[in-house]
mmCIF file of C-alpha atoms and ligand atoms in Angstrom:
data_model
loop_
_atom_site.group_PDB
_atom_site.id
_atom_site.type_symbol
_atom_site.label_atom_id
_atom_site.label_comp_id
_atom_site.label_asym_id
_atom_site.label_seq_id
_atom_site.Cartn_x
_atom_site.Cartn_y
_atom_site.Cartn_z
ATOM 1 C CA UNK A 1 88.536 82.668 88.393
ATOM 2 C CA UNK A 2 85.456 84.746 90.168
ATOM 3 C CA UNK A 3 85.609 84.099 93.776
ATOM 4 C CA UNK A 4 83.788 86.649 96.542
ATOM 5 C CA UNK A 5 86.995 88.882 96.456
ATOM 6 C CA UNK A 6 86.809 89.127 92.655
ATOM 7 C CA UNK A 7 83.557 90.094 92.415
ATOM 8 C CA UNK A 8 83.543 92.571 95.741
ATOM 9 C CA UNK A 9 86.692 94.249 94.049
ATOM 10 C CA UNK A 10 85.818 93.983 89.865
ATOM 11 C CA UNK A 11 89.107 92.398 89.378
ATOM 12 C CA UNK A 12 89.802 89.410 86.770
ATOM 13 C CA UNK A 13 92.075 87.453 89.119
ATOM 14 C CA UNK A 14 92.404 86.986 92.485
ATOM 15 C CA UNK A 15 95.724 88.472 92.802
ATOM 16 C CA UNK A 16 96.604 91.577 95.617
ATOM 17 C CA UNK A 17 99.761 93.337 95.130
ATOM 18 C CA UNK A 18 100.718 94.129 98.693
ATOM 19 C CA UNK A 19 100.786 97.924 99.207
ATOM 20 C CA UNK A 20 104.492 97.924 100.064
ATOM 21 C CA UNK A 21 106.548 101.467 101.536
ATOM 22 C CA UNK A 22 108.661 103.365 99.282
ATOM 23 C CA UNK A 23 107.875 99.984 96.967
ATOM 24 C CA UNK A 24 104.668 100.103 95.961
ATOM 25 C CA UNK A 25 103.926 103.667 93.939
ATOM 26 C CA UNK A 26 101.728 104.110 90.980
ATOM 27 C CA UNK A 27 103.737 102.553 88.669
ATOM 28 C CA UNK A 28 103.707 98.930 90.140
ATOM 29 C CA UNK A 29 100.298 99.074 91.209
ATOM 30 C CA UNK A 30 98.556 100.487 87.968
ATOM 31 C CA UNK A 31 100.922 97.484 85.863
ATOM 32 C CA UNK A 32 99.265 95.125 88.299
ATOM 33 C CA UNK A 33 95.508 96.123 88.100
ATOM 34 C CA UNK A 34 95.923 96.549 84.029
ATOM 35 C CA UNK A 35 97.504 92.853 84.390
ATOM 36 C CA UNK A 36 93.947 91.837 85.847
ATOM 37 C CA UNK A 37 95.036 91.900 89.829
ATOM 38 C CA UNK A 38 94.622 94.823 92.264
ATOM 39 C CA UNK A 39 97.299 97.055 92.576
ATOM 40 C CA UNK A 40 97.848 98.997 96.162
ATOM 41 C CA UNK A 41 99.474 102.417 96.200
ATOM 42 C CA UNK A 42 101.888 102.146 100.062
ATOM 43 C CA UNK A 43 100.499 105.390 101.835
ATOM 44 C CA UNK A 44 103.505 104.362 104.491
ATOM 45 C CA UNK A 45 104.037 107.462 106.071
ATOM 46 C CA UNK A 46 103.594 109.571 103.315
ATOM 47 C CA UNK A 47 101.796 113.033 103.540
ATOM 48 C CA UNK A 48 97.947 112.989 101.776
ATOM 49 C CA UNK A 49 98.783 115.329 98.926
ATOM 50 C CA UNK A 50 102.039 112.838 97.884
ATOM 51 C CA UNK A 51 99.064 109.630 97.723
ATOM 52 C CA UNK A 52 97.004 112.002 96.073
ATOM 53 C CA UNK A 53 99.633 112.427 93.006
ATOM 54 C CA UNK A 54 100.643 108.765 93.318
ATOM 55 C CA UNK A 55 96.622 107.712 92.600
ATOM 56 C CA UNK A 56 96.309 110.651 89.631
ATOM 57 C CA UNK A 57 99.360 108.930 88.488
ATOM 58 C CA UNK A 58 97.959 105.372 88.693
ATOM 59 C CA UNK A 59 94.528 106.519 87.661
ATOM 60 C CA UNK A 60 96.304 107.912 84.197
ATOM 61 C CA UNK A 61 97.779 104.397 83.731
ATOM 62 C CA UNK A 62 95.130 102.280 84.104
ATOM 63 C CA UNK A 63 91.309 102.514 84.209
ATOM 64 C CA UNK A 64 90.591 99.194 86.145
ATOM 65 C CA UNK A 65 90.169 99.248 89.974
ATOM 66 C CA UNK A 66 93.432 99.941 92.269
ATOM 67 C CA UNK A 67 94.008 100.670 95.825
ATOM 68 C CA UNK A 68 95.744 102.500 98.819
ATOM 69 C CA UNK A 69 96.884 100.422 101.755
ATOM 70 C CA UNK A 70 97.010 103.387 104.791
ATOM 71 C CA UNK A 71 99.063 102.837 107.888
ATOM 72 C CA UNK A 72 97.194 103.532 110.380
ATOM 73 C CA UNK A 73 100.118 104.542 112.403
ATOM 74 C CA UNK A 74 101.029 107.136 110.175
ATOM 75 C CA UNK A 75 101.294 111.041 111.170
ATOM 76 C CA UNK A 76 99.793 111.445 108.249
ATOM 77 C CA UNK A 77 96.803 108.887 108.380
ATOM 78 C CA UNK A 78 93.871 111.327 109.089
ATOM 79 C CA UNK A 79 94.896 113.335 105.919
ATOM 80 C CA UNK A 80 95.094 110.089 103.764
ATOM 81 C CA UNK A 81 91.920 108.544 104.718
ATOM 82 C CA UNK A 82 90.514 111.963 103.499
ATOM 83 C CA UNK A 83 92.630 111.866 100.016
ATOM 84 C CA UNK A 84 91.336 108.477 99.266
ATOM 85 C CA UNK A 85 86.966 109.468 99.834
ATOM 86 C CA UNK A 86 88.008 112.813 97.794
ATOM 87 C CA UNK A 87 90.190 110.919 94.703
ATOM 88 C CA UNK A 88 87.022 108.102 94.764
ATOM 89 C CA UNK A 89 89.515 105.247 95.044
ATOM 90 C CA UNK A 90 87.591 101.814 95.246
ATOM 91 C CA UNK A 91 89.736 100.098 97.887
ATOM 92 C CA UNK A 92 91.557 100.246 100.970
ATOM 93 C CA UNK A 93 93.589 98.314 102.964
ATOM 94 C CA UNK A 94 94.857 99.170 106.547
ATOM 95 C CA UNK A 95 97.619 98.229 108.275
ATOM 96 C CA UNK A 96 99.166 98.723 112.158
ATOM 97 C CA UNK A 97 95.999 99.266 113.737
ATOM 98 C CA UNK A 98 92.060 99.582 114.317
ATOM 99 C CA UNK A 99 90.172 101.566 111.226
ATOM 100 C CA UNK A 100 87.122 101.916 112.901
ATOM 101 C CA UNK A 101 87.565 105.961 112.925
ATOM 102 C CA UNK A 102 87.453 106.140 109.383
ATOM 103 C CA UNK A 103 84.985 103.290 108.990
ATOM 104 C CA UNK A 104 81.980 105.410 108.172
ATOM 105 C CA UNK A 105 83.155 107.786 106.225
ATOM 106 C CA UNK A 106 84.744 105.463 104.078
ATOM 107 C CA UNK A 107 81.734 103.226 104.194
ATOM 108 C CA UNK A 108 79.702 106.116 102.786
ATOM 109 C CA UNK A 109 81.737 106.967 100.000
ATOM 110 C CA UNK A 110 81.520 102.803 98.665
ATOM 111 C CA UNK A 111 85.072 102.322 99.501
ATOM 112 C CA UNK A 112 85.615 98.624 100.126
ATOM 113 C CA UNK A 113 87.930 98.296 103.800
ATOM 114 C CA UNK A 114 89.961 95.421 103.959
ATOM 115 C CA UNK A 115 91.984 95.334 106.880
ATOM 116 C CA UNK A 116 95.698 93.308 107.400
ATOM 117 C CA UNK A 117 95.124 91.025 110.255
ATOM 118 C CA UNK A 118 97.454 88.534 112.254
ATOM 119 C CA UNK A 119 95.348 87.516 114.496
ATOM 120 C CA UNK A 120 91.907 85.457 114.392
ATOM 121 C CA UNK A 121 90.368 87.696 117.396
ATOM 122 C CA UNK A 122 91.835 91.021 114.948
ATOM 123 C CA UNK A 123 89.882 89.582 112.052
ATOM 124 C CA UNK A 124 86.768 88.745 114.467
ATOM 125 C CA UNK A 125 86.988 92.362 115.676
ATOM 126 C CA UNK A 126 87.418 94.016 112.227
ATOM 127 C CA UNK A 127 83.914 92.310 110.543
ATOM 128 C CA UNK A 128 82.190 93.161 113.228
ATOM 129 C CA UNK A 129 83.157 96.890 112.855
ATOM 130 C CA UNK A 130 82.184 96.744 109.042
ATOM 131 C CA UNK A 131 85.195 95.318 106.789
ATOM 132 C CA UNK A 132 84.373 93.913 103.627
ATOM 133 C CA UNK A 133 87.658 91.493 103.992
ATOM 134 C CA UNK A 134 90.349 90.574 105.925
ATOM 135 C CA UNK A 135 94.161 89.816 104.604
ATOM 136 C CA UNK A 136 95.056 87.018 107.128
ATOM 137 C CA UNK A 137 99.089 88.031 106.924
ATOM 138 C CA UNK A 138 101.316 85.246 108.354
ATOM 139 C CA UNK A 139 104.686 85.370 109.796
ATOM 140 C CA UNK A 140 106.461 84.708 106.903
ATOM 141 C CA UNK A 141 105.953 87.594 104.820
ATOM 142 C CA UNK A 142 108.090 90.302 104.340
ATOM 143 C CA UNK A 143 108.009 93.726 106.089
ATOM 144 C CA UNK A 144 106.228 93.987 109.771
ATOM 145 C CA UNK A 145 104.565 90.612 111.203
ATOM 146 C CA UNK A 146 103.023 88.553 113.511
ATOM 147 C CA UNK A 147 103.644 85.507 115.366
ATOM 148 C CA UNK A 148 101.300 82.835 113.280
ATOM 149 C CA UNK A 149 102.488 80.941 109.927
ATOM 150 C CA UNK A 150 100.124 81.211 106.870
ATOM 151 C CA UNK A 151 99.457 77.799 107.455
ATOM 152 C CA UNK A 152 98.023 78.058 110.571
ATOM 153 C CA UNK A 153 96.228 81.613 110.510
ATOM 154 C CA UNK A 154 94.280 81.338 107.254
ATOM 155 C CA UNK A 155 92.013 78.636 107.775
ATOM 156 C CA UNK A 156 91.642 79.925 111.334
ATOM 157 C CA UNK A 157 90.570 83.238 110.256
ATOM 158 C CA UNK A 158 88.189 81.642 107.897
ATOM 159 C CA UNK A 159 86.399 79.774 110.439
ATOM 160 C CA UNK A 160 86.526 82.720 112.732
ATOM 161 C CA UNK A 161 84.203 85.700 109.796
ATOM 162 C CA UNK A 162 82.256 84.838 107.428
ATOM 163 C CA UNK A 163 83.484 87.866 105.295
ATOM 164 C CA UNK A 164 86.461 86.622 102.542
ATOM 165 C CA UNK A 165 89.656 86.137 103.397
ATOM 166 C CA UNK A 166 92.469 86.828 101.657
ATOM 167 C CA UNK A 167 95.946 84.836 102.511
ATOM 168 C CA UNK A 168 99.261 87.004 102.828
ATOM 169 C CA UNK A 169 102.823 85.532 103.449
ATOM 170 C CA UNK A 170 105.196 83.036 101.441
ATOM 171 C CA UNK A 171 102.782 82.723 98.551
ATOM 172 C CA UNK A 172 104.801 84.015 95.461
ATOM 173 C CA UNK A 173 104.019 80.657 92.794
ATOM 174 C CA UNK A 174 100.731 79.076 91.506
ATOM 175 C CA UNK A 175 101.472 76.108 94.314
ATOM 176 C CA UNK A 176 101.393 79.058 96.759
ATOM 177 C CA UNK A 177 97.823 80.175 95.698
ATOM 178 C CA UNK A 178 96.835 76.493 95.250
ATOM 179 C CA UNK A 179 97.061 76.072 98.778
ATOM 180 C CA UNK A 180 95.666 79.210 99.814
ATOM 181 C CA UNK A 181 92.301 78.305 98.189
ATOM 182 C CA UNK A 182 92.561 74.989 99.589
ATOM 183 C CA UNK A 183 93.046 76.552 103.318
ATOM 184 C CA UNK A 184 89.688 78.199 102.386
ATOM 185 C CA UNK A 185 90.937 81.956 101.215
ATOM 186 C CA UNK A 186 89.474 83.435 98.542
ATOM 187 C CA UNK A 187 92.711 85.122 96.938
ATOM 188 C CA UNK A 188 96.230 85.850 97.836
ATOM 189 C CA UNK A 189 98.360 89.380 98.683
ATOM 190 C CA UNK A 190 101.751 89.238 97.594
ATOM 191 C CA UNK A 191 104.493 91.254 98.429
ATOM 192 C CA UNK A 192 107.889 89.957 97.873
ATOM 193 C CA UNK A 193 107.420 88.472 94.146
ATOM 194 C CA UNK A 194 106.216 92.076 92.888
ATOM 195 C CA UNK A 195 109.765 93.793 94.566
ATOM 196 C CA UNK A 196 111.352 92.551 91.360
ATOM 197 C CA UNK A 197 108.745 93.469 88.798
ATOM 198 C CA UNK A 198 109.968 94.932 85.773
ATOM 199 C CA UNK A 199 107.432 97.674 86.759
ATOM 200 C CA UNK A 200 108.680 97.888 90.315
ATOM 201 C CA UNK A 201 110.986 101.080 90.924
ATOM 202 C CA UNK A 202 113.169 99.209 93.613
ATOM 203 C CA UNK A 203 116.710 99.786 93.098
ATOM 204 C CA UNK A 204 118.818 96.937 90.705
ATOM 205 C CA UNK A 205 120.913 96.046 93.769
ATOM 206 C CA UNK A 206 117.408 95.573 96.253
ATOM 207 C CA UNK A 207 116.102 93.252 93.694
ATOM 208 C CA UNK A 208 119.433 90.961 93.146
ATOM 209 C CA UNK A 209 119.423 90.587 96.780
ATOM 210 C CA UNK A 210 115.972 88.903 96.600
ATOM 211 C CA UNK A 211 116.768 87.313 93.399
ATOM 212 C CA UNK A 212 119.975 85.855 95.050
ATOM 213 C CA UNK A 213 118.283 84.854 98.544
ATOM 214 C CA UNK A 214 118.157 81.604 99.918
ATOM 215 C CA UNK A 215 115.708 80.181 101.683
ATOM 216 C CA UNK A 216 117.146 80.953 105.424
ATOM 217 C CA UNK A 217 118.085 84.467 104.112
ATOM 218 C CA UNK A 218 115.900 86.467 106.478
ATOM 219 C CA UNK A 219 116.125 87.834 109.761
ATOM 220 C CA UNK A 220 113.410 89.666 112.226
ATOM 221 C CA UNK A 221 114.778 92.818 113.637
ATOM 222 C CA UNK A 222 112.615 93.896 116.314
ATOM 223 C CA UNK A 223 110.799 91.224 118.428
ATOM 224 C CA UNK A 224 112.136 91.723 121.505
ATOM 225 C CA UNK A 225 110.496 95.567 121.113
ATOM 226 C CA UNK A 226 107.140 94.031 119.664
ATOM 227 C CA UNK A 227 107.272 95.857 116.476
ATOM 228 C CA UNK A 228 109.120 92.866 114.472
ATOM 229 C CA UNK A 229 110.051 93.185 110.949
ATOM 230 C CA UNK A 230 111.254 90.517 108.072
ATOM 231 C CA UNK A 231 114.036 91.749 106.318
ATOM 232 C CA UNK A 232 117.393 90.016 104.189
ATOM 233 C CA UNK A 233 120.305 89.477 106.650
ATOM 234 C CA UNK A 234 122.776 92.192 106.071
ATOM 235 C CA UNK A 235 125.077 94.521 108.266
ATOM 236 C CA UNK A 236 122.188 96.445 110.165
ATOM 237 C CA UNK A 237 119.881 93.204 111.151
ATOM 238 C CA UNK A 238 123.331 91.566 112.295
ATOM 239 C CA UNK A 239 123.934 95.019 114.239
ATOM 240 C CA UNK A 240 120.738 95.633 115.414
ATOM 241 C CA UNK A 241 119.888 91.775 116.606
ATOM 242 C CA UNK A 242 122.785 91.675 118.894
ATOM 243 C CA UNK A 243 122.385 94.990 120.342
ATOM 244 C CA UNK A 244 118.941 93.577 121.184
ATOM 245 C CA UNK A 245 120.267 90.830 122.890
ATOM 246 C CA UNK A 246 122.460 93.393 124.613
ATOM 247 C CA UNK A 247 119.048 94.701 125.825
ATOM 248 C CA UNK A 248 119.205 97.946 123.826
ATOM 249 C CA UNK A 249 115.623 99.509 123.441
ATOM 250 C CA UNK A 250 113.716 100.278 120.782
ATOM 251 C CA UNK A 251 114.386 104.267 121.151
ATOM 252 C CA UNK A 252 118.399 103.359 121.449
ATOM 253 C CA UNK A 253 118.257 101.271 118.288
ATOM 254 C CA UNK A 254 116.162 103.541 116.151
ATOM 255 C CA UNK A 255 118.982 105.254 114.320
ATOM 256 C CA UNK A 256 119.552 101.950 112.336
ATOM 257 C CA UNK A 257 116.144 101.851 111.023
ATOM 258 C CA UNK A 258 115.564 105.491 110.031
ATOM 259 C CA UNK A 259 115.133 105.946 106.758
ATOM 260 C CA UNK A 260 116.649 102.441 106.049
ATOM 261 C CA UNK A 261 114.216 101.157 103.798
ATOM 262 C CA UNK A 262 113.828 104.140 101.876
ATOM 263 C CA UNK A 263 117.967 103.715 101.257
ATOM 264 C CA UNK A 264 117.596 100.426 99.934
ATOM 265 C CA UNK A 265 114.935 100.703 97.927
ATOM 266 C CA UNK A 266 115.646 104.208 96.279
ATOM 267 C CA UNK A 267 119.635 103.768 96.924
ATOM 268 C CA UNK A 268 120.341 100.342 96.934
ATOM 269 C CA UNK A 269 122.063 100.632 99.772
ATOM 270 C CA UNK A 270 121.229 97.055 100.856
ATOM 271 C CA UNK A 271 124.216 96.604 103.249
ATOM 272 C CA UNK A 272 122.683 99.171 106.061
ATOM 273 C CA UNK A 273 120.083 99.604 104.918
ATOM 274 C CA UNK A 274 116.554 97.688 105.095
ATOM 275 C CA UNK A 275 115.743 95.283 102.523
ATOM 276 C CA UNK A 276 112.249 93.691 103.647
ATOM 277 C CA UNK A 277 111.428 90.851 102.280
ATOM 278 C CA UNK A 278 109.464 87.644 102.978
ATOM 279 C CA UNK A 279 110.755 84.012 103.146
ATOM 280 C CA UNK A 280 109.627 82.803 99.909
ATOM 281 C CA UNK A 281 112.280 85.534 98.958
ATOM 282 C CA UNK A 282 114.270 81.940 98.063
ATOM 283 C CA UNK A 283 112.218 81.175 95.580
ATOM 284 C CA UNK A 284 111.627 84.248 93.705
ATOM 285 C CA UNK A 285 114.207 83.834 90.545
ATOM 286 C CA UNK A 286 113.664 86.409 88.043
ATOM 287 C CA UNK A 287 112.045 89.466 87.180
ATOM 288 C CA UNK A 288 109.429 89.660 84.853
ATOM 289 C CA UNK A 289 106.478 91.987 83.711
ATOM 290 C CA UNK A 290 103.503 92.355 86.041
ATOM 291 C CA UNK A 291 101.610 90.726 83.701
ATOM 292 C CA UNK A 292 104.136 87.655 82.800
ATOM 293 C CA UNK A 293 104.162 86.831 86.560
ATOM 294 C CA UNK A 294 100.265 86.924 86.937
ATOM 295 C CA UNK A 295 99.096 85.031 84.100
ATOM 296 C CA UNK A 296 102.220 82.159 84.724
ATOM 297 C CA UNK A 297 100.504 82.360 88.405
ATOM 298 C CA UNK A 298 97.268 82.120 86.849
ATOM 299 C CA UNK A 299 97.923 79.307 84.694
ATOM 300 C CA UNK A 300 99.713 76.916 87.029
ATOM 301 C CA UNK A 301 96.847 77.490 89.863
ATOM 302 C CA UNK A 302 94.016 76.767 87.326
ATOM 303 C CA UNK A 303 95.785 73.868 86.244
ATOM 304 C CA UNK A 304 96.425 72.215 89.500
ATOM 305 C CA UNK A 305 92.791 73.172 91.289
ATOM 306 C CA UNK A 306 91.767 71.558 88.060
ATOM 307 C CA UNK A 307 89.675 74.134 86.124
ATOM 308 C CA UNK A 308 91.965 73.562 82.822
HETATM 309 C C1 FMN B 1 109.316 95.860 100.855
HETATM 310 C C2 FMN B 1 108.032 95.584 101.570
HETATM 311 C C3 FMN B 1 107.339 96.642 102.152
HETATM 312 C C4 FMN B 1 106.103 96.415 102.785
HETATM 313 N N1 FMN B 1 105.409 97.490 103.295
HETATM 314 C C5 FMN B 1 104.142 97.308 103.756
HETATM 315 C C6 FMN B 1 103.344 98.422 104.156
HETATM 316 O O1 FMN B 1 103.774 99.578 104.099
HETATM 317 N N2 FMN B 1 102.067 98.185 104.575
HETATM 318 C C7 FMN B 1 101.550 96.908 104.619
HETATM 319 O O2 FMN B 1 100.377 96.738 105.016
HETATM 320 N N3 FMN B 1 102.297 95.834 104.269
HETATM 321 C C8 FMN B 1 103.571 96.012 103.820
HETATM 322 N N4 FMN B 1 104.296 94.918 103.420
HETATM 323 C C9 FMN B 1 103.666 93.570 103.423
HETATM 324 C C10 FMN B 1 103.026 93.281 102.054
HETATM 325 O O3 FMN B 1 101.977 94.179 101.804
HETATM 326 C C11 FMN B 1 102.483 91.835 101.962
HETATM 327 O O4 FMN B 1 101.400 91.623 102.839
HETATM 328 C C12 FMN B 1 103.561 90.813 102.248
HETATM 329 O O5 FMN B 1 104.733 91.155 101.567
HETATM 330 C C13 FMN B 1 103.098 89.417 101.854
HETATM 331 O O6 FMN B 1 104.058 88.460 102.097
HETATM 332 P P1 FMN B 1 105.213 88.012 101.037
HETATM 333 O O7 FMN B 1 106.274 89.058 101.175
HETATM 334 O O8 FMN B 1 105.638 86.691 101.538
HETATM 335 O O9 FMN B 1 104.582 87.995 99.677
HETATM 336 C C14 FMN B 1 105.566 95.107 102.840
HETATM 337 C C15 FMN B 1 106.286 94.039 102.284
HETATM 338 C C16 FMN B 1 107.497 94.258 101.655
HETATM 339 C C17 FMN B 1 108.231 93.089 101.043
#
């Protein structure tokens, strides 16, 4: 299936694995780039010389194109943007903020810049400062958000730039990617399906949870304090919604949050800790390979876009 995003990123299918904190390290992304996608290594808030092992690491397991998704919110995001020019990665994608700092010297080195957008005037802003994409991300994926469904964003955003667009956000089947296309995207980022790769180092318990969700098993911590995040309803979202209620702040609340992902995914600690995850988490049954899940994915949205 070529579409602009295929050919801009040398990939066989038009398949993003979200880069995903703590989640998404070389293993997952190099078994999803050798499956024919594009793998993302999660710079979260890691230091540059911790990326720079994680894409040595993917680099030794695959040779086909991968990437690094950089928060640009990061302590550590100055040091990263560097890591990725000096380890010649092909892509990157950016999250939590404007790129534009980085923008030529990325530009320079032939890095493709795809920015995460929720917003058509984010997307509008982005190709005019030089991105080769956008991800349009709705509200319904897992990990931090915005306000707009999938539904509504992507075909917005597609009107909006004439650069690709790729949809983010409850897509996890063939029918998801169907109707991506059909909203006028030109291939999908997933985030919540990959979680419970074979390949994916999350902890057993993390992926039972999502294996075991239904579909009204989220909750958004946060949106009172404008930072909201998708996660599986446990003890701390229960905790930490009402104390927003309560009118707690964001500073006052922290100490549920810190290090709570990094607990569930590395400890399983899914009771306090955080277990992002997107909506579609309902429908995500089983784990499989990297490579089972993207050519089933493959197969169903060929066959109902009618190529086969
Ligand atoms: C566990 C988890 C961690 C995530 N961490 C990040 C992150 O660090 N940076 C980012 O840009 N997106 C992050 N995301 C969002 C994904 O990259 C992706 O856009 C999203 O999961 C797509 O929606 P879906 O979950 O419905 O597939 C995360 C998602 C999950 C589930």
């Amino acid at each position: 299936m070529k579409t602009r995003v295929t050919e801009l990123l040398g990939i066989e299918y038009p398949i993003i694995q979200g880069g995903m904190a703590w989640v998404a390290e070389h293993n997952l992304a190099a078994a999803v780039s050798e499956a024919g996608g594009l793998g993302l290594i999660g710079g979260a808030s890691a230091p540059g010389e911790v990326i720079r092992d994680e894409i040595r690491k993917a680099r030794a397991l695959t040779n086909k194109p991968f990437g690094v998704n950089i928060m640009l919110m990061s302590p550590y995001a100055d040091e990263v943007a560097k890591v990725v020019v000096e380890e010649g990665v092909k892509v990157v994608t950016t999250g939590a903020g404007n790129p534009g700092k980085y923008m030529e010297m990325w530009k320079n080195a032939g890095i493709k810049v795809i920015p995460v957008v929720a917003s058509v005037a984010l997307a509008r802003m982005m190709e005019k400062g030089g991105a080769d994409a956008v991800v349009a991300e709705g509200t319904e994926s897992g990990g931090h958000i915005g306000d707009q469904t999938t539904m509504s964003l992507v075909p917005q955003v597609v009107d909006a730039v004439s650069i690709p667009v790729i949809a983010a956000g409850g897509i996890a089947d063939g029918r998801g990617i169907a109707a991506a296309f059909m909203l006028g995207a030109e291939a999908v980022q997933m985030g919540t399906r990959f979680v419970v790769a074979k390949e994916s180092i999350a902890h057993q318990n993390y992926k039972d949870r999502i294996i075991k969700a239904k579909d009204i098993d989220t909750a958004v911590t946060g949106r009172s304090h404008g930072h909201p995040v998708r996660g599986l309803r446990n003890k701390m979202t229960r905790e930490y919604i009402k104390l927003e209620q309560e009118g707690k702040s964001f500073e006052e609340l922290e100490y549920l949050t810190m290090g709570s992902l990094r607990n569930a995914v590395m400890e399983g600690d899914i009771m306090t800790g955080t277990v992002m995850a997107g909506q579609i988490a309902g429908m995500v049954k089983k784990e499989q390979t990297c490579k089972e899940m993207i050519d089933e994915m493959m197969a169903e949205t060929e066959k109902l876009l009618g190529r086969k």
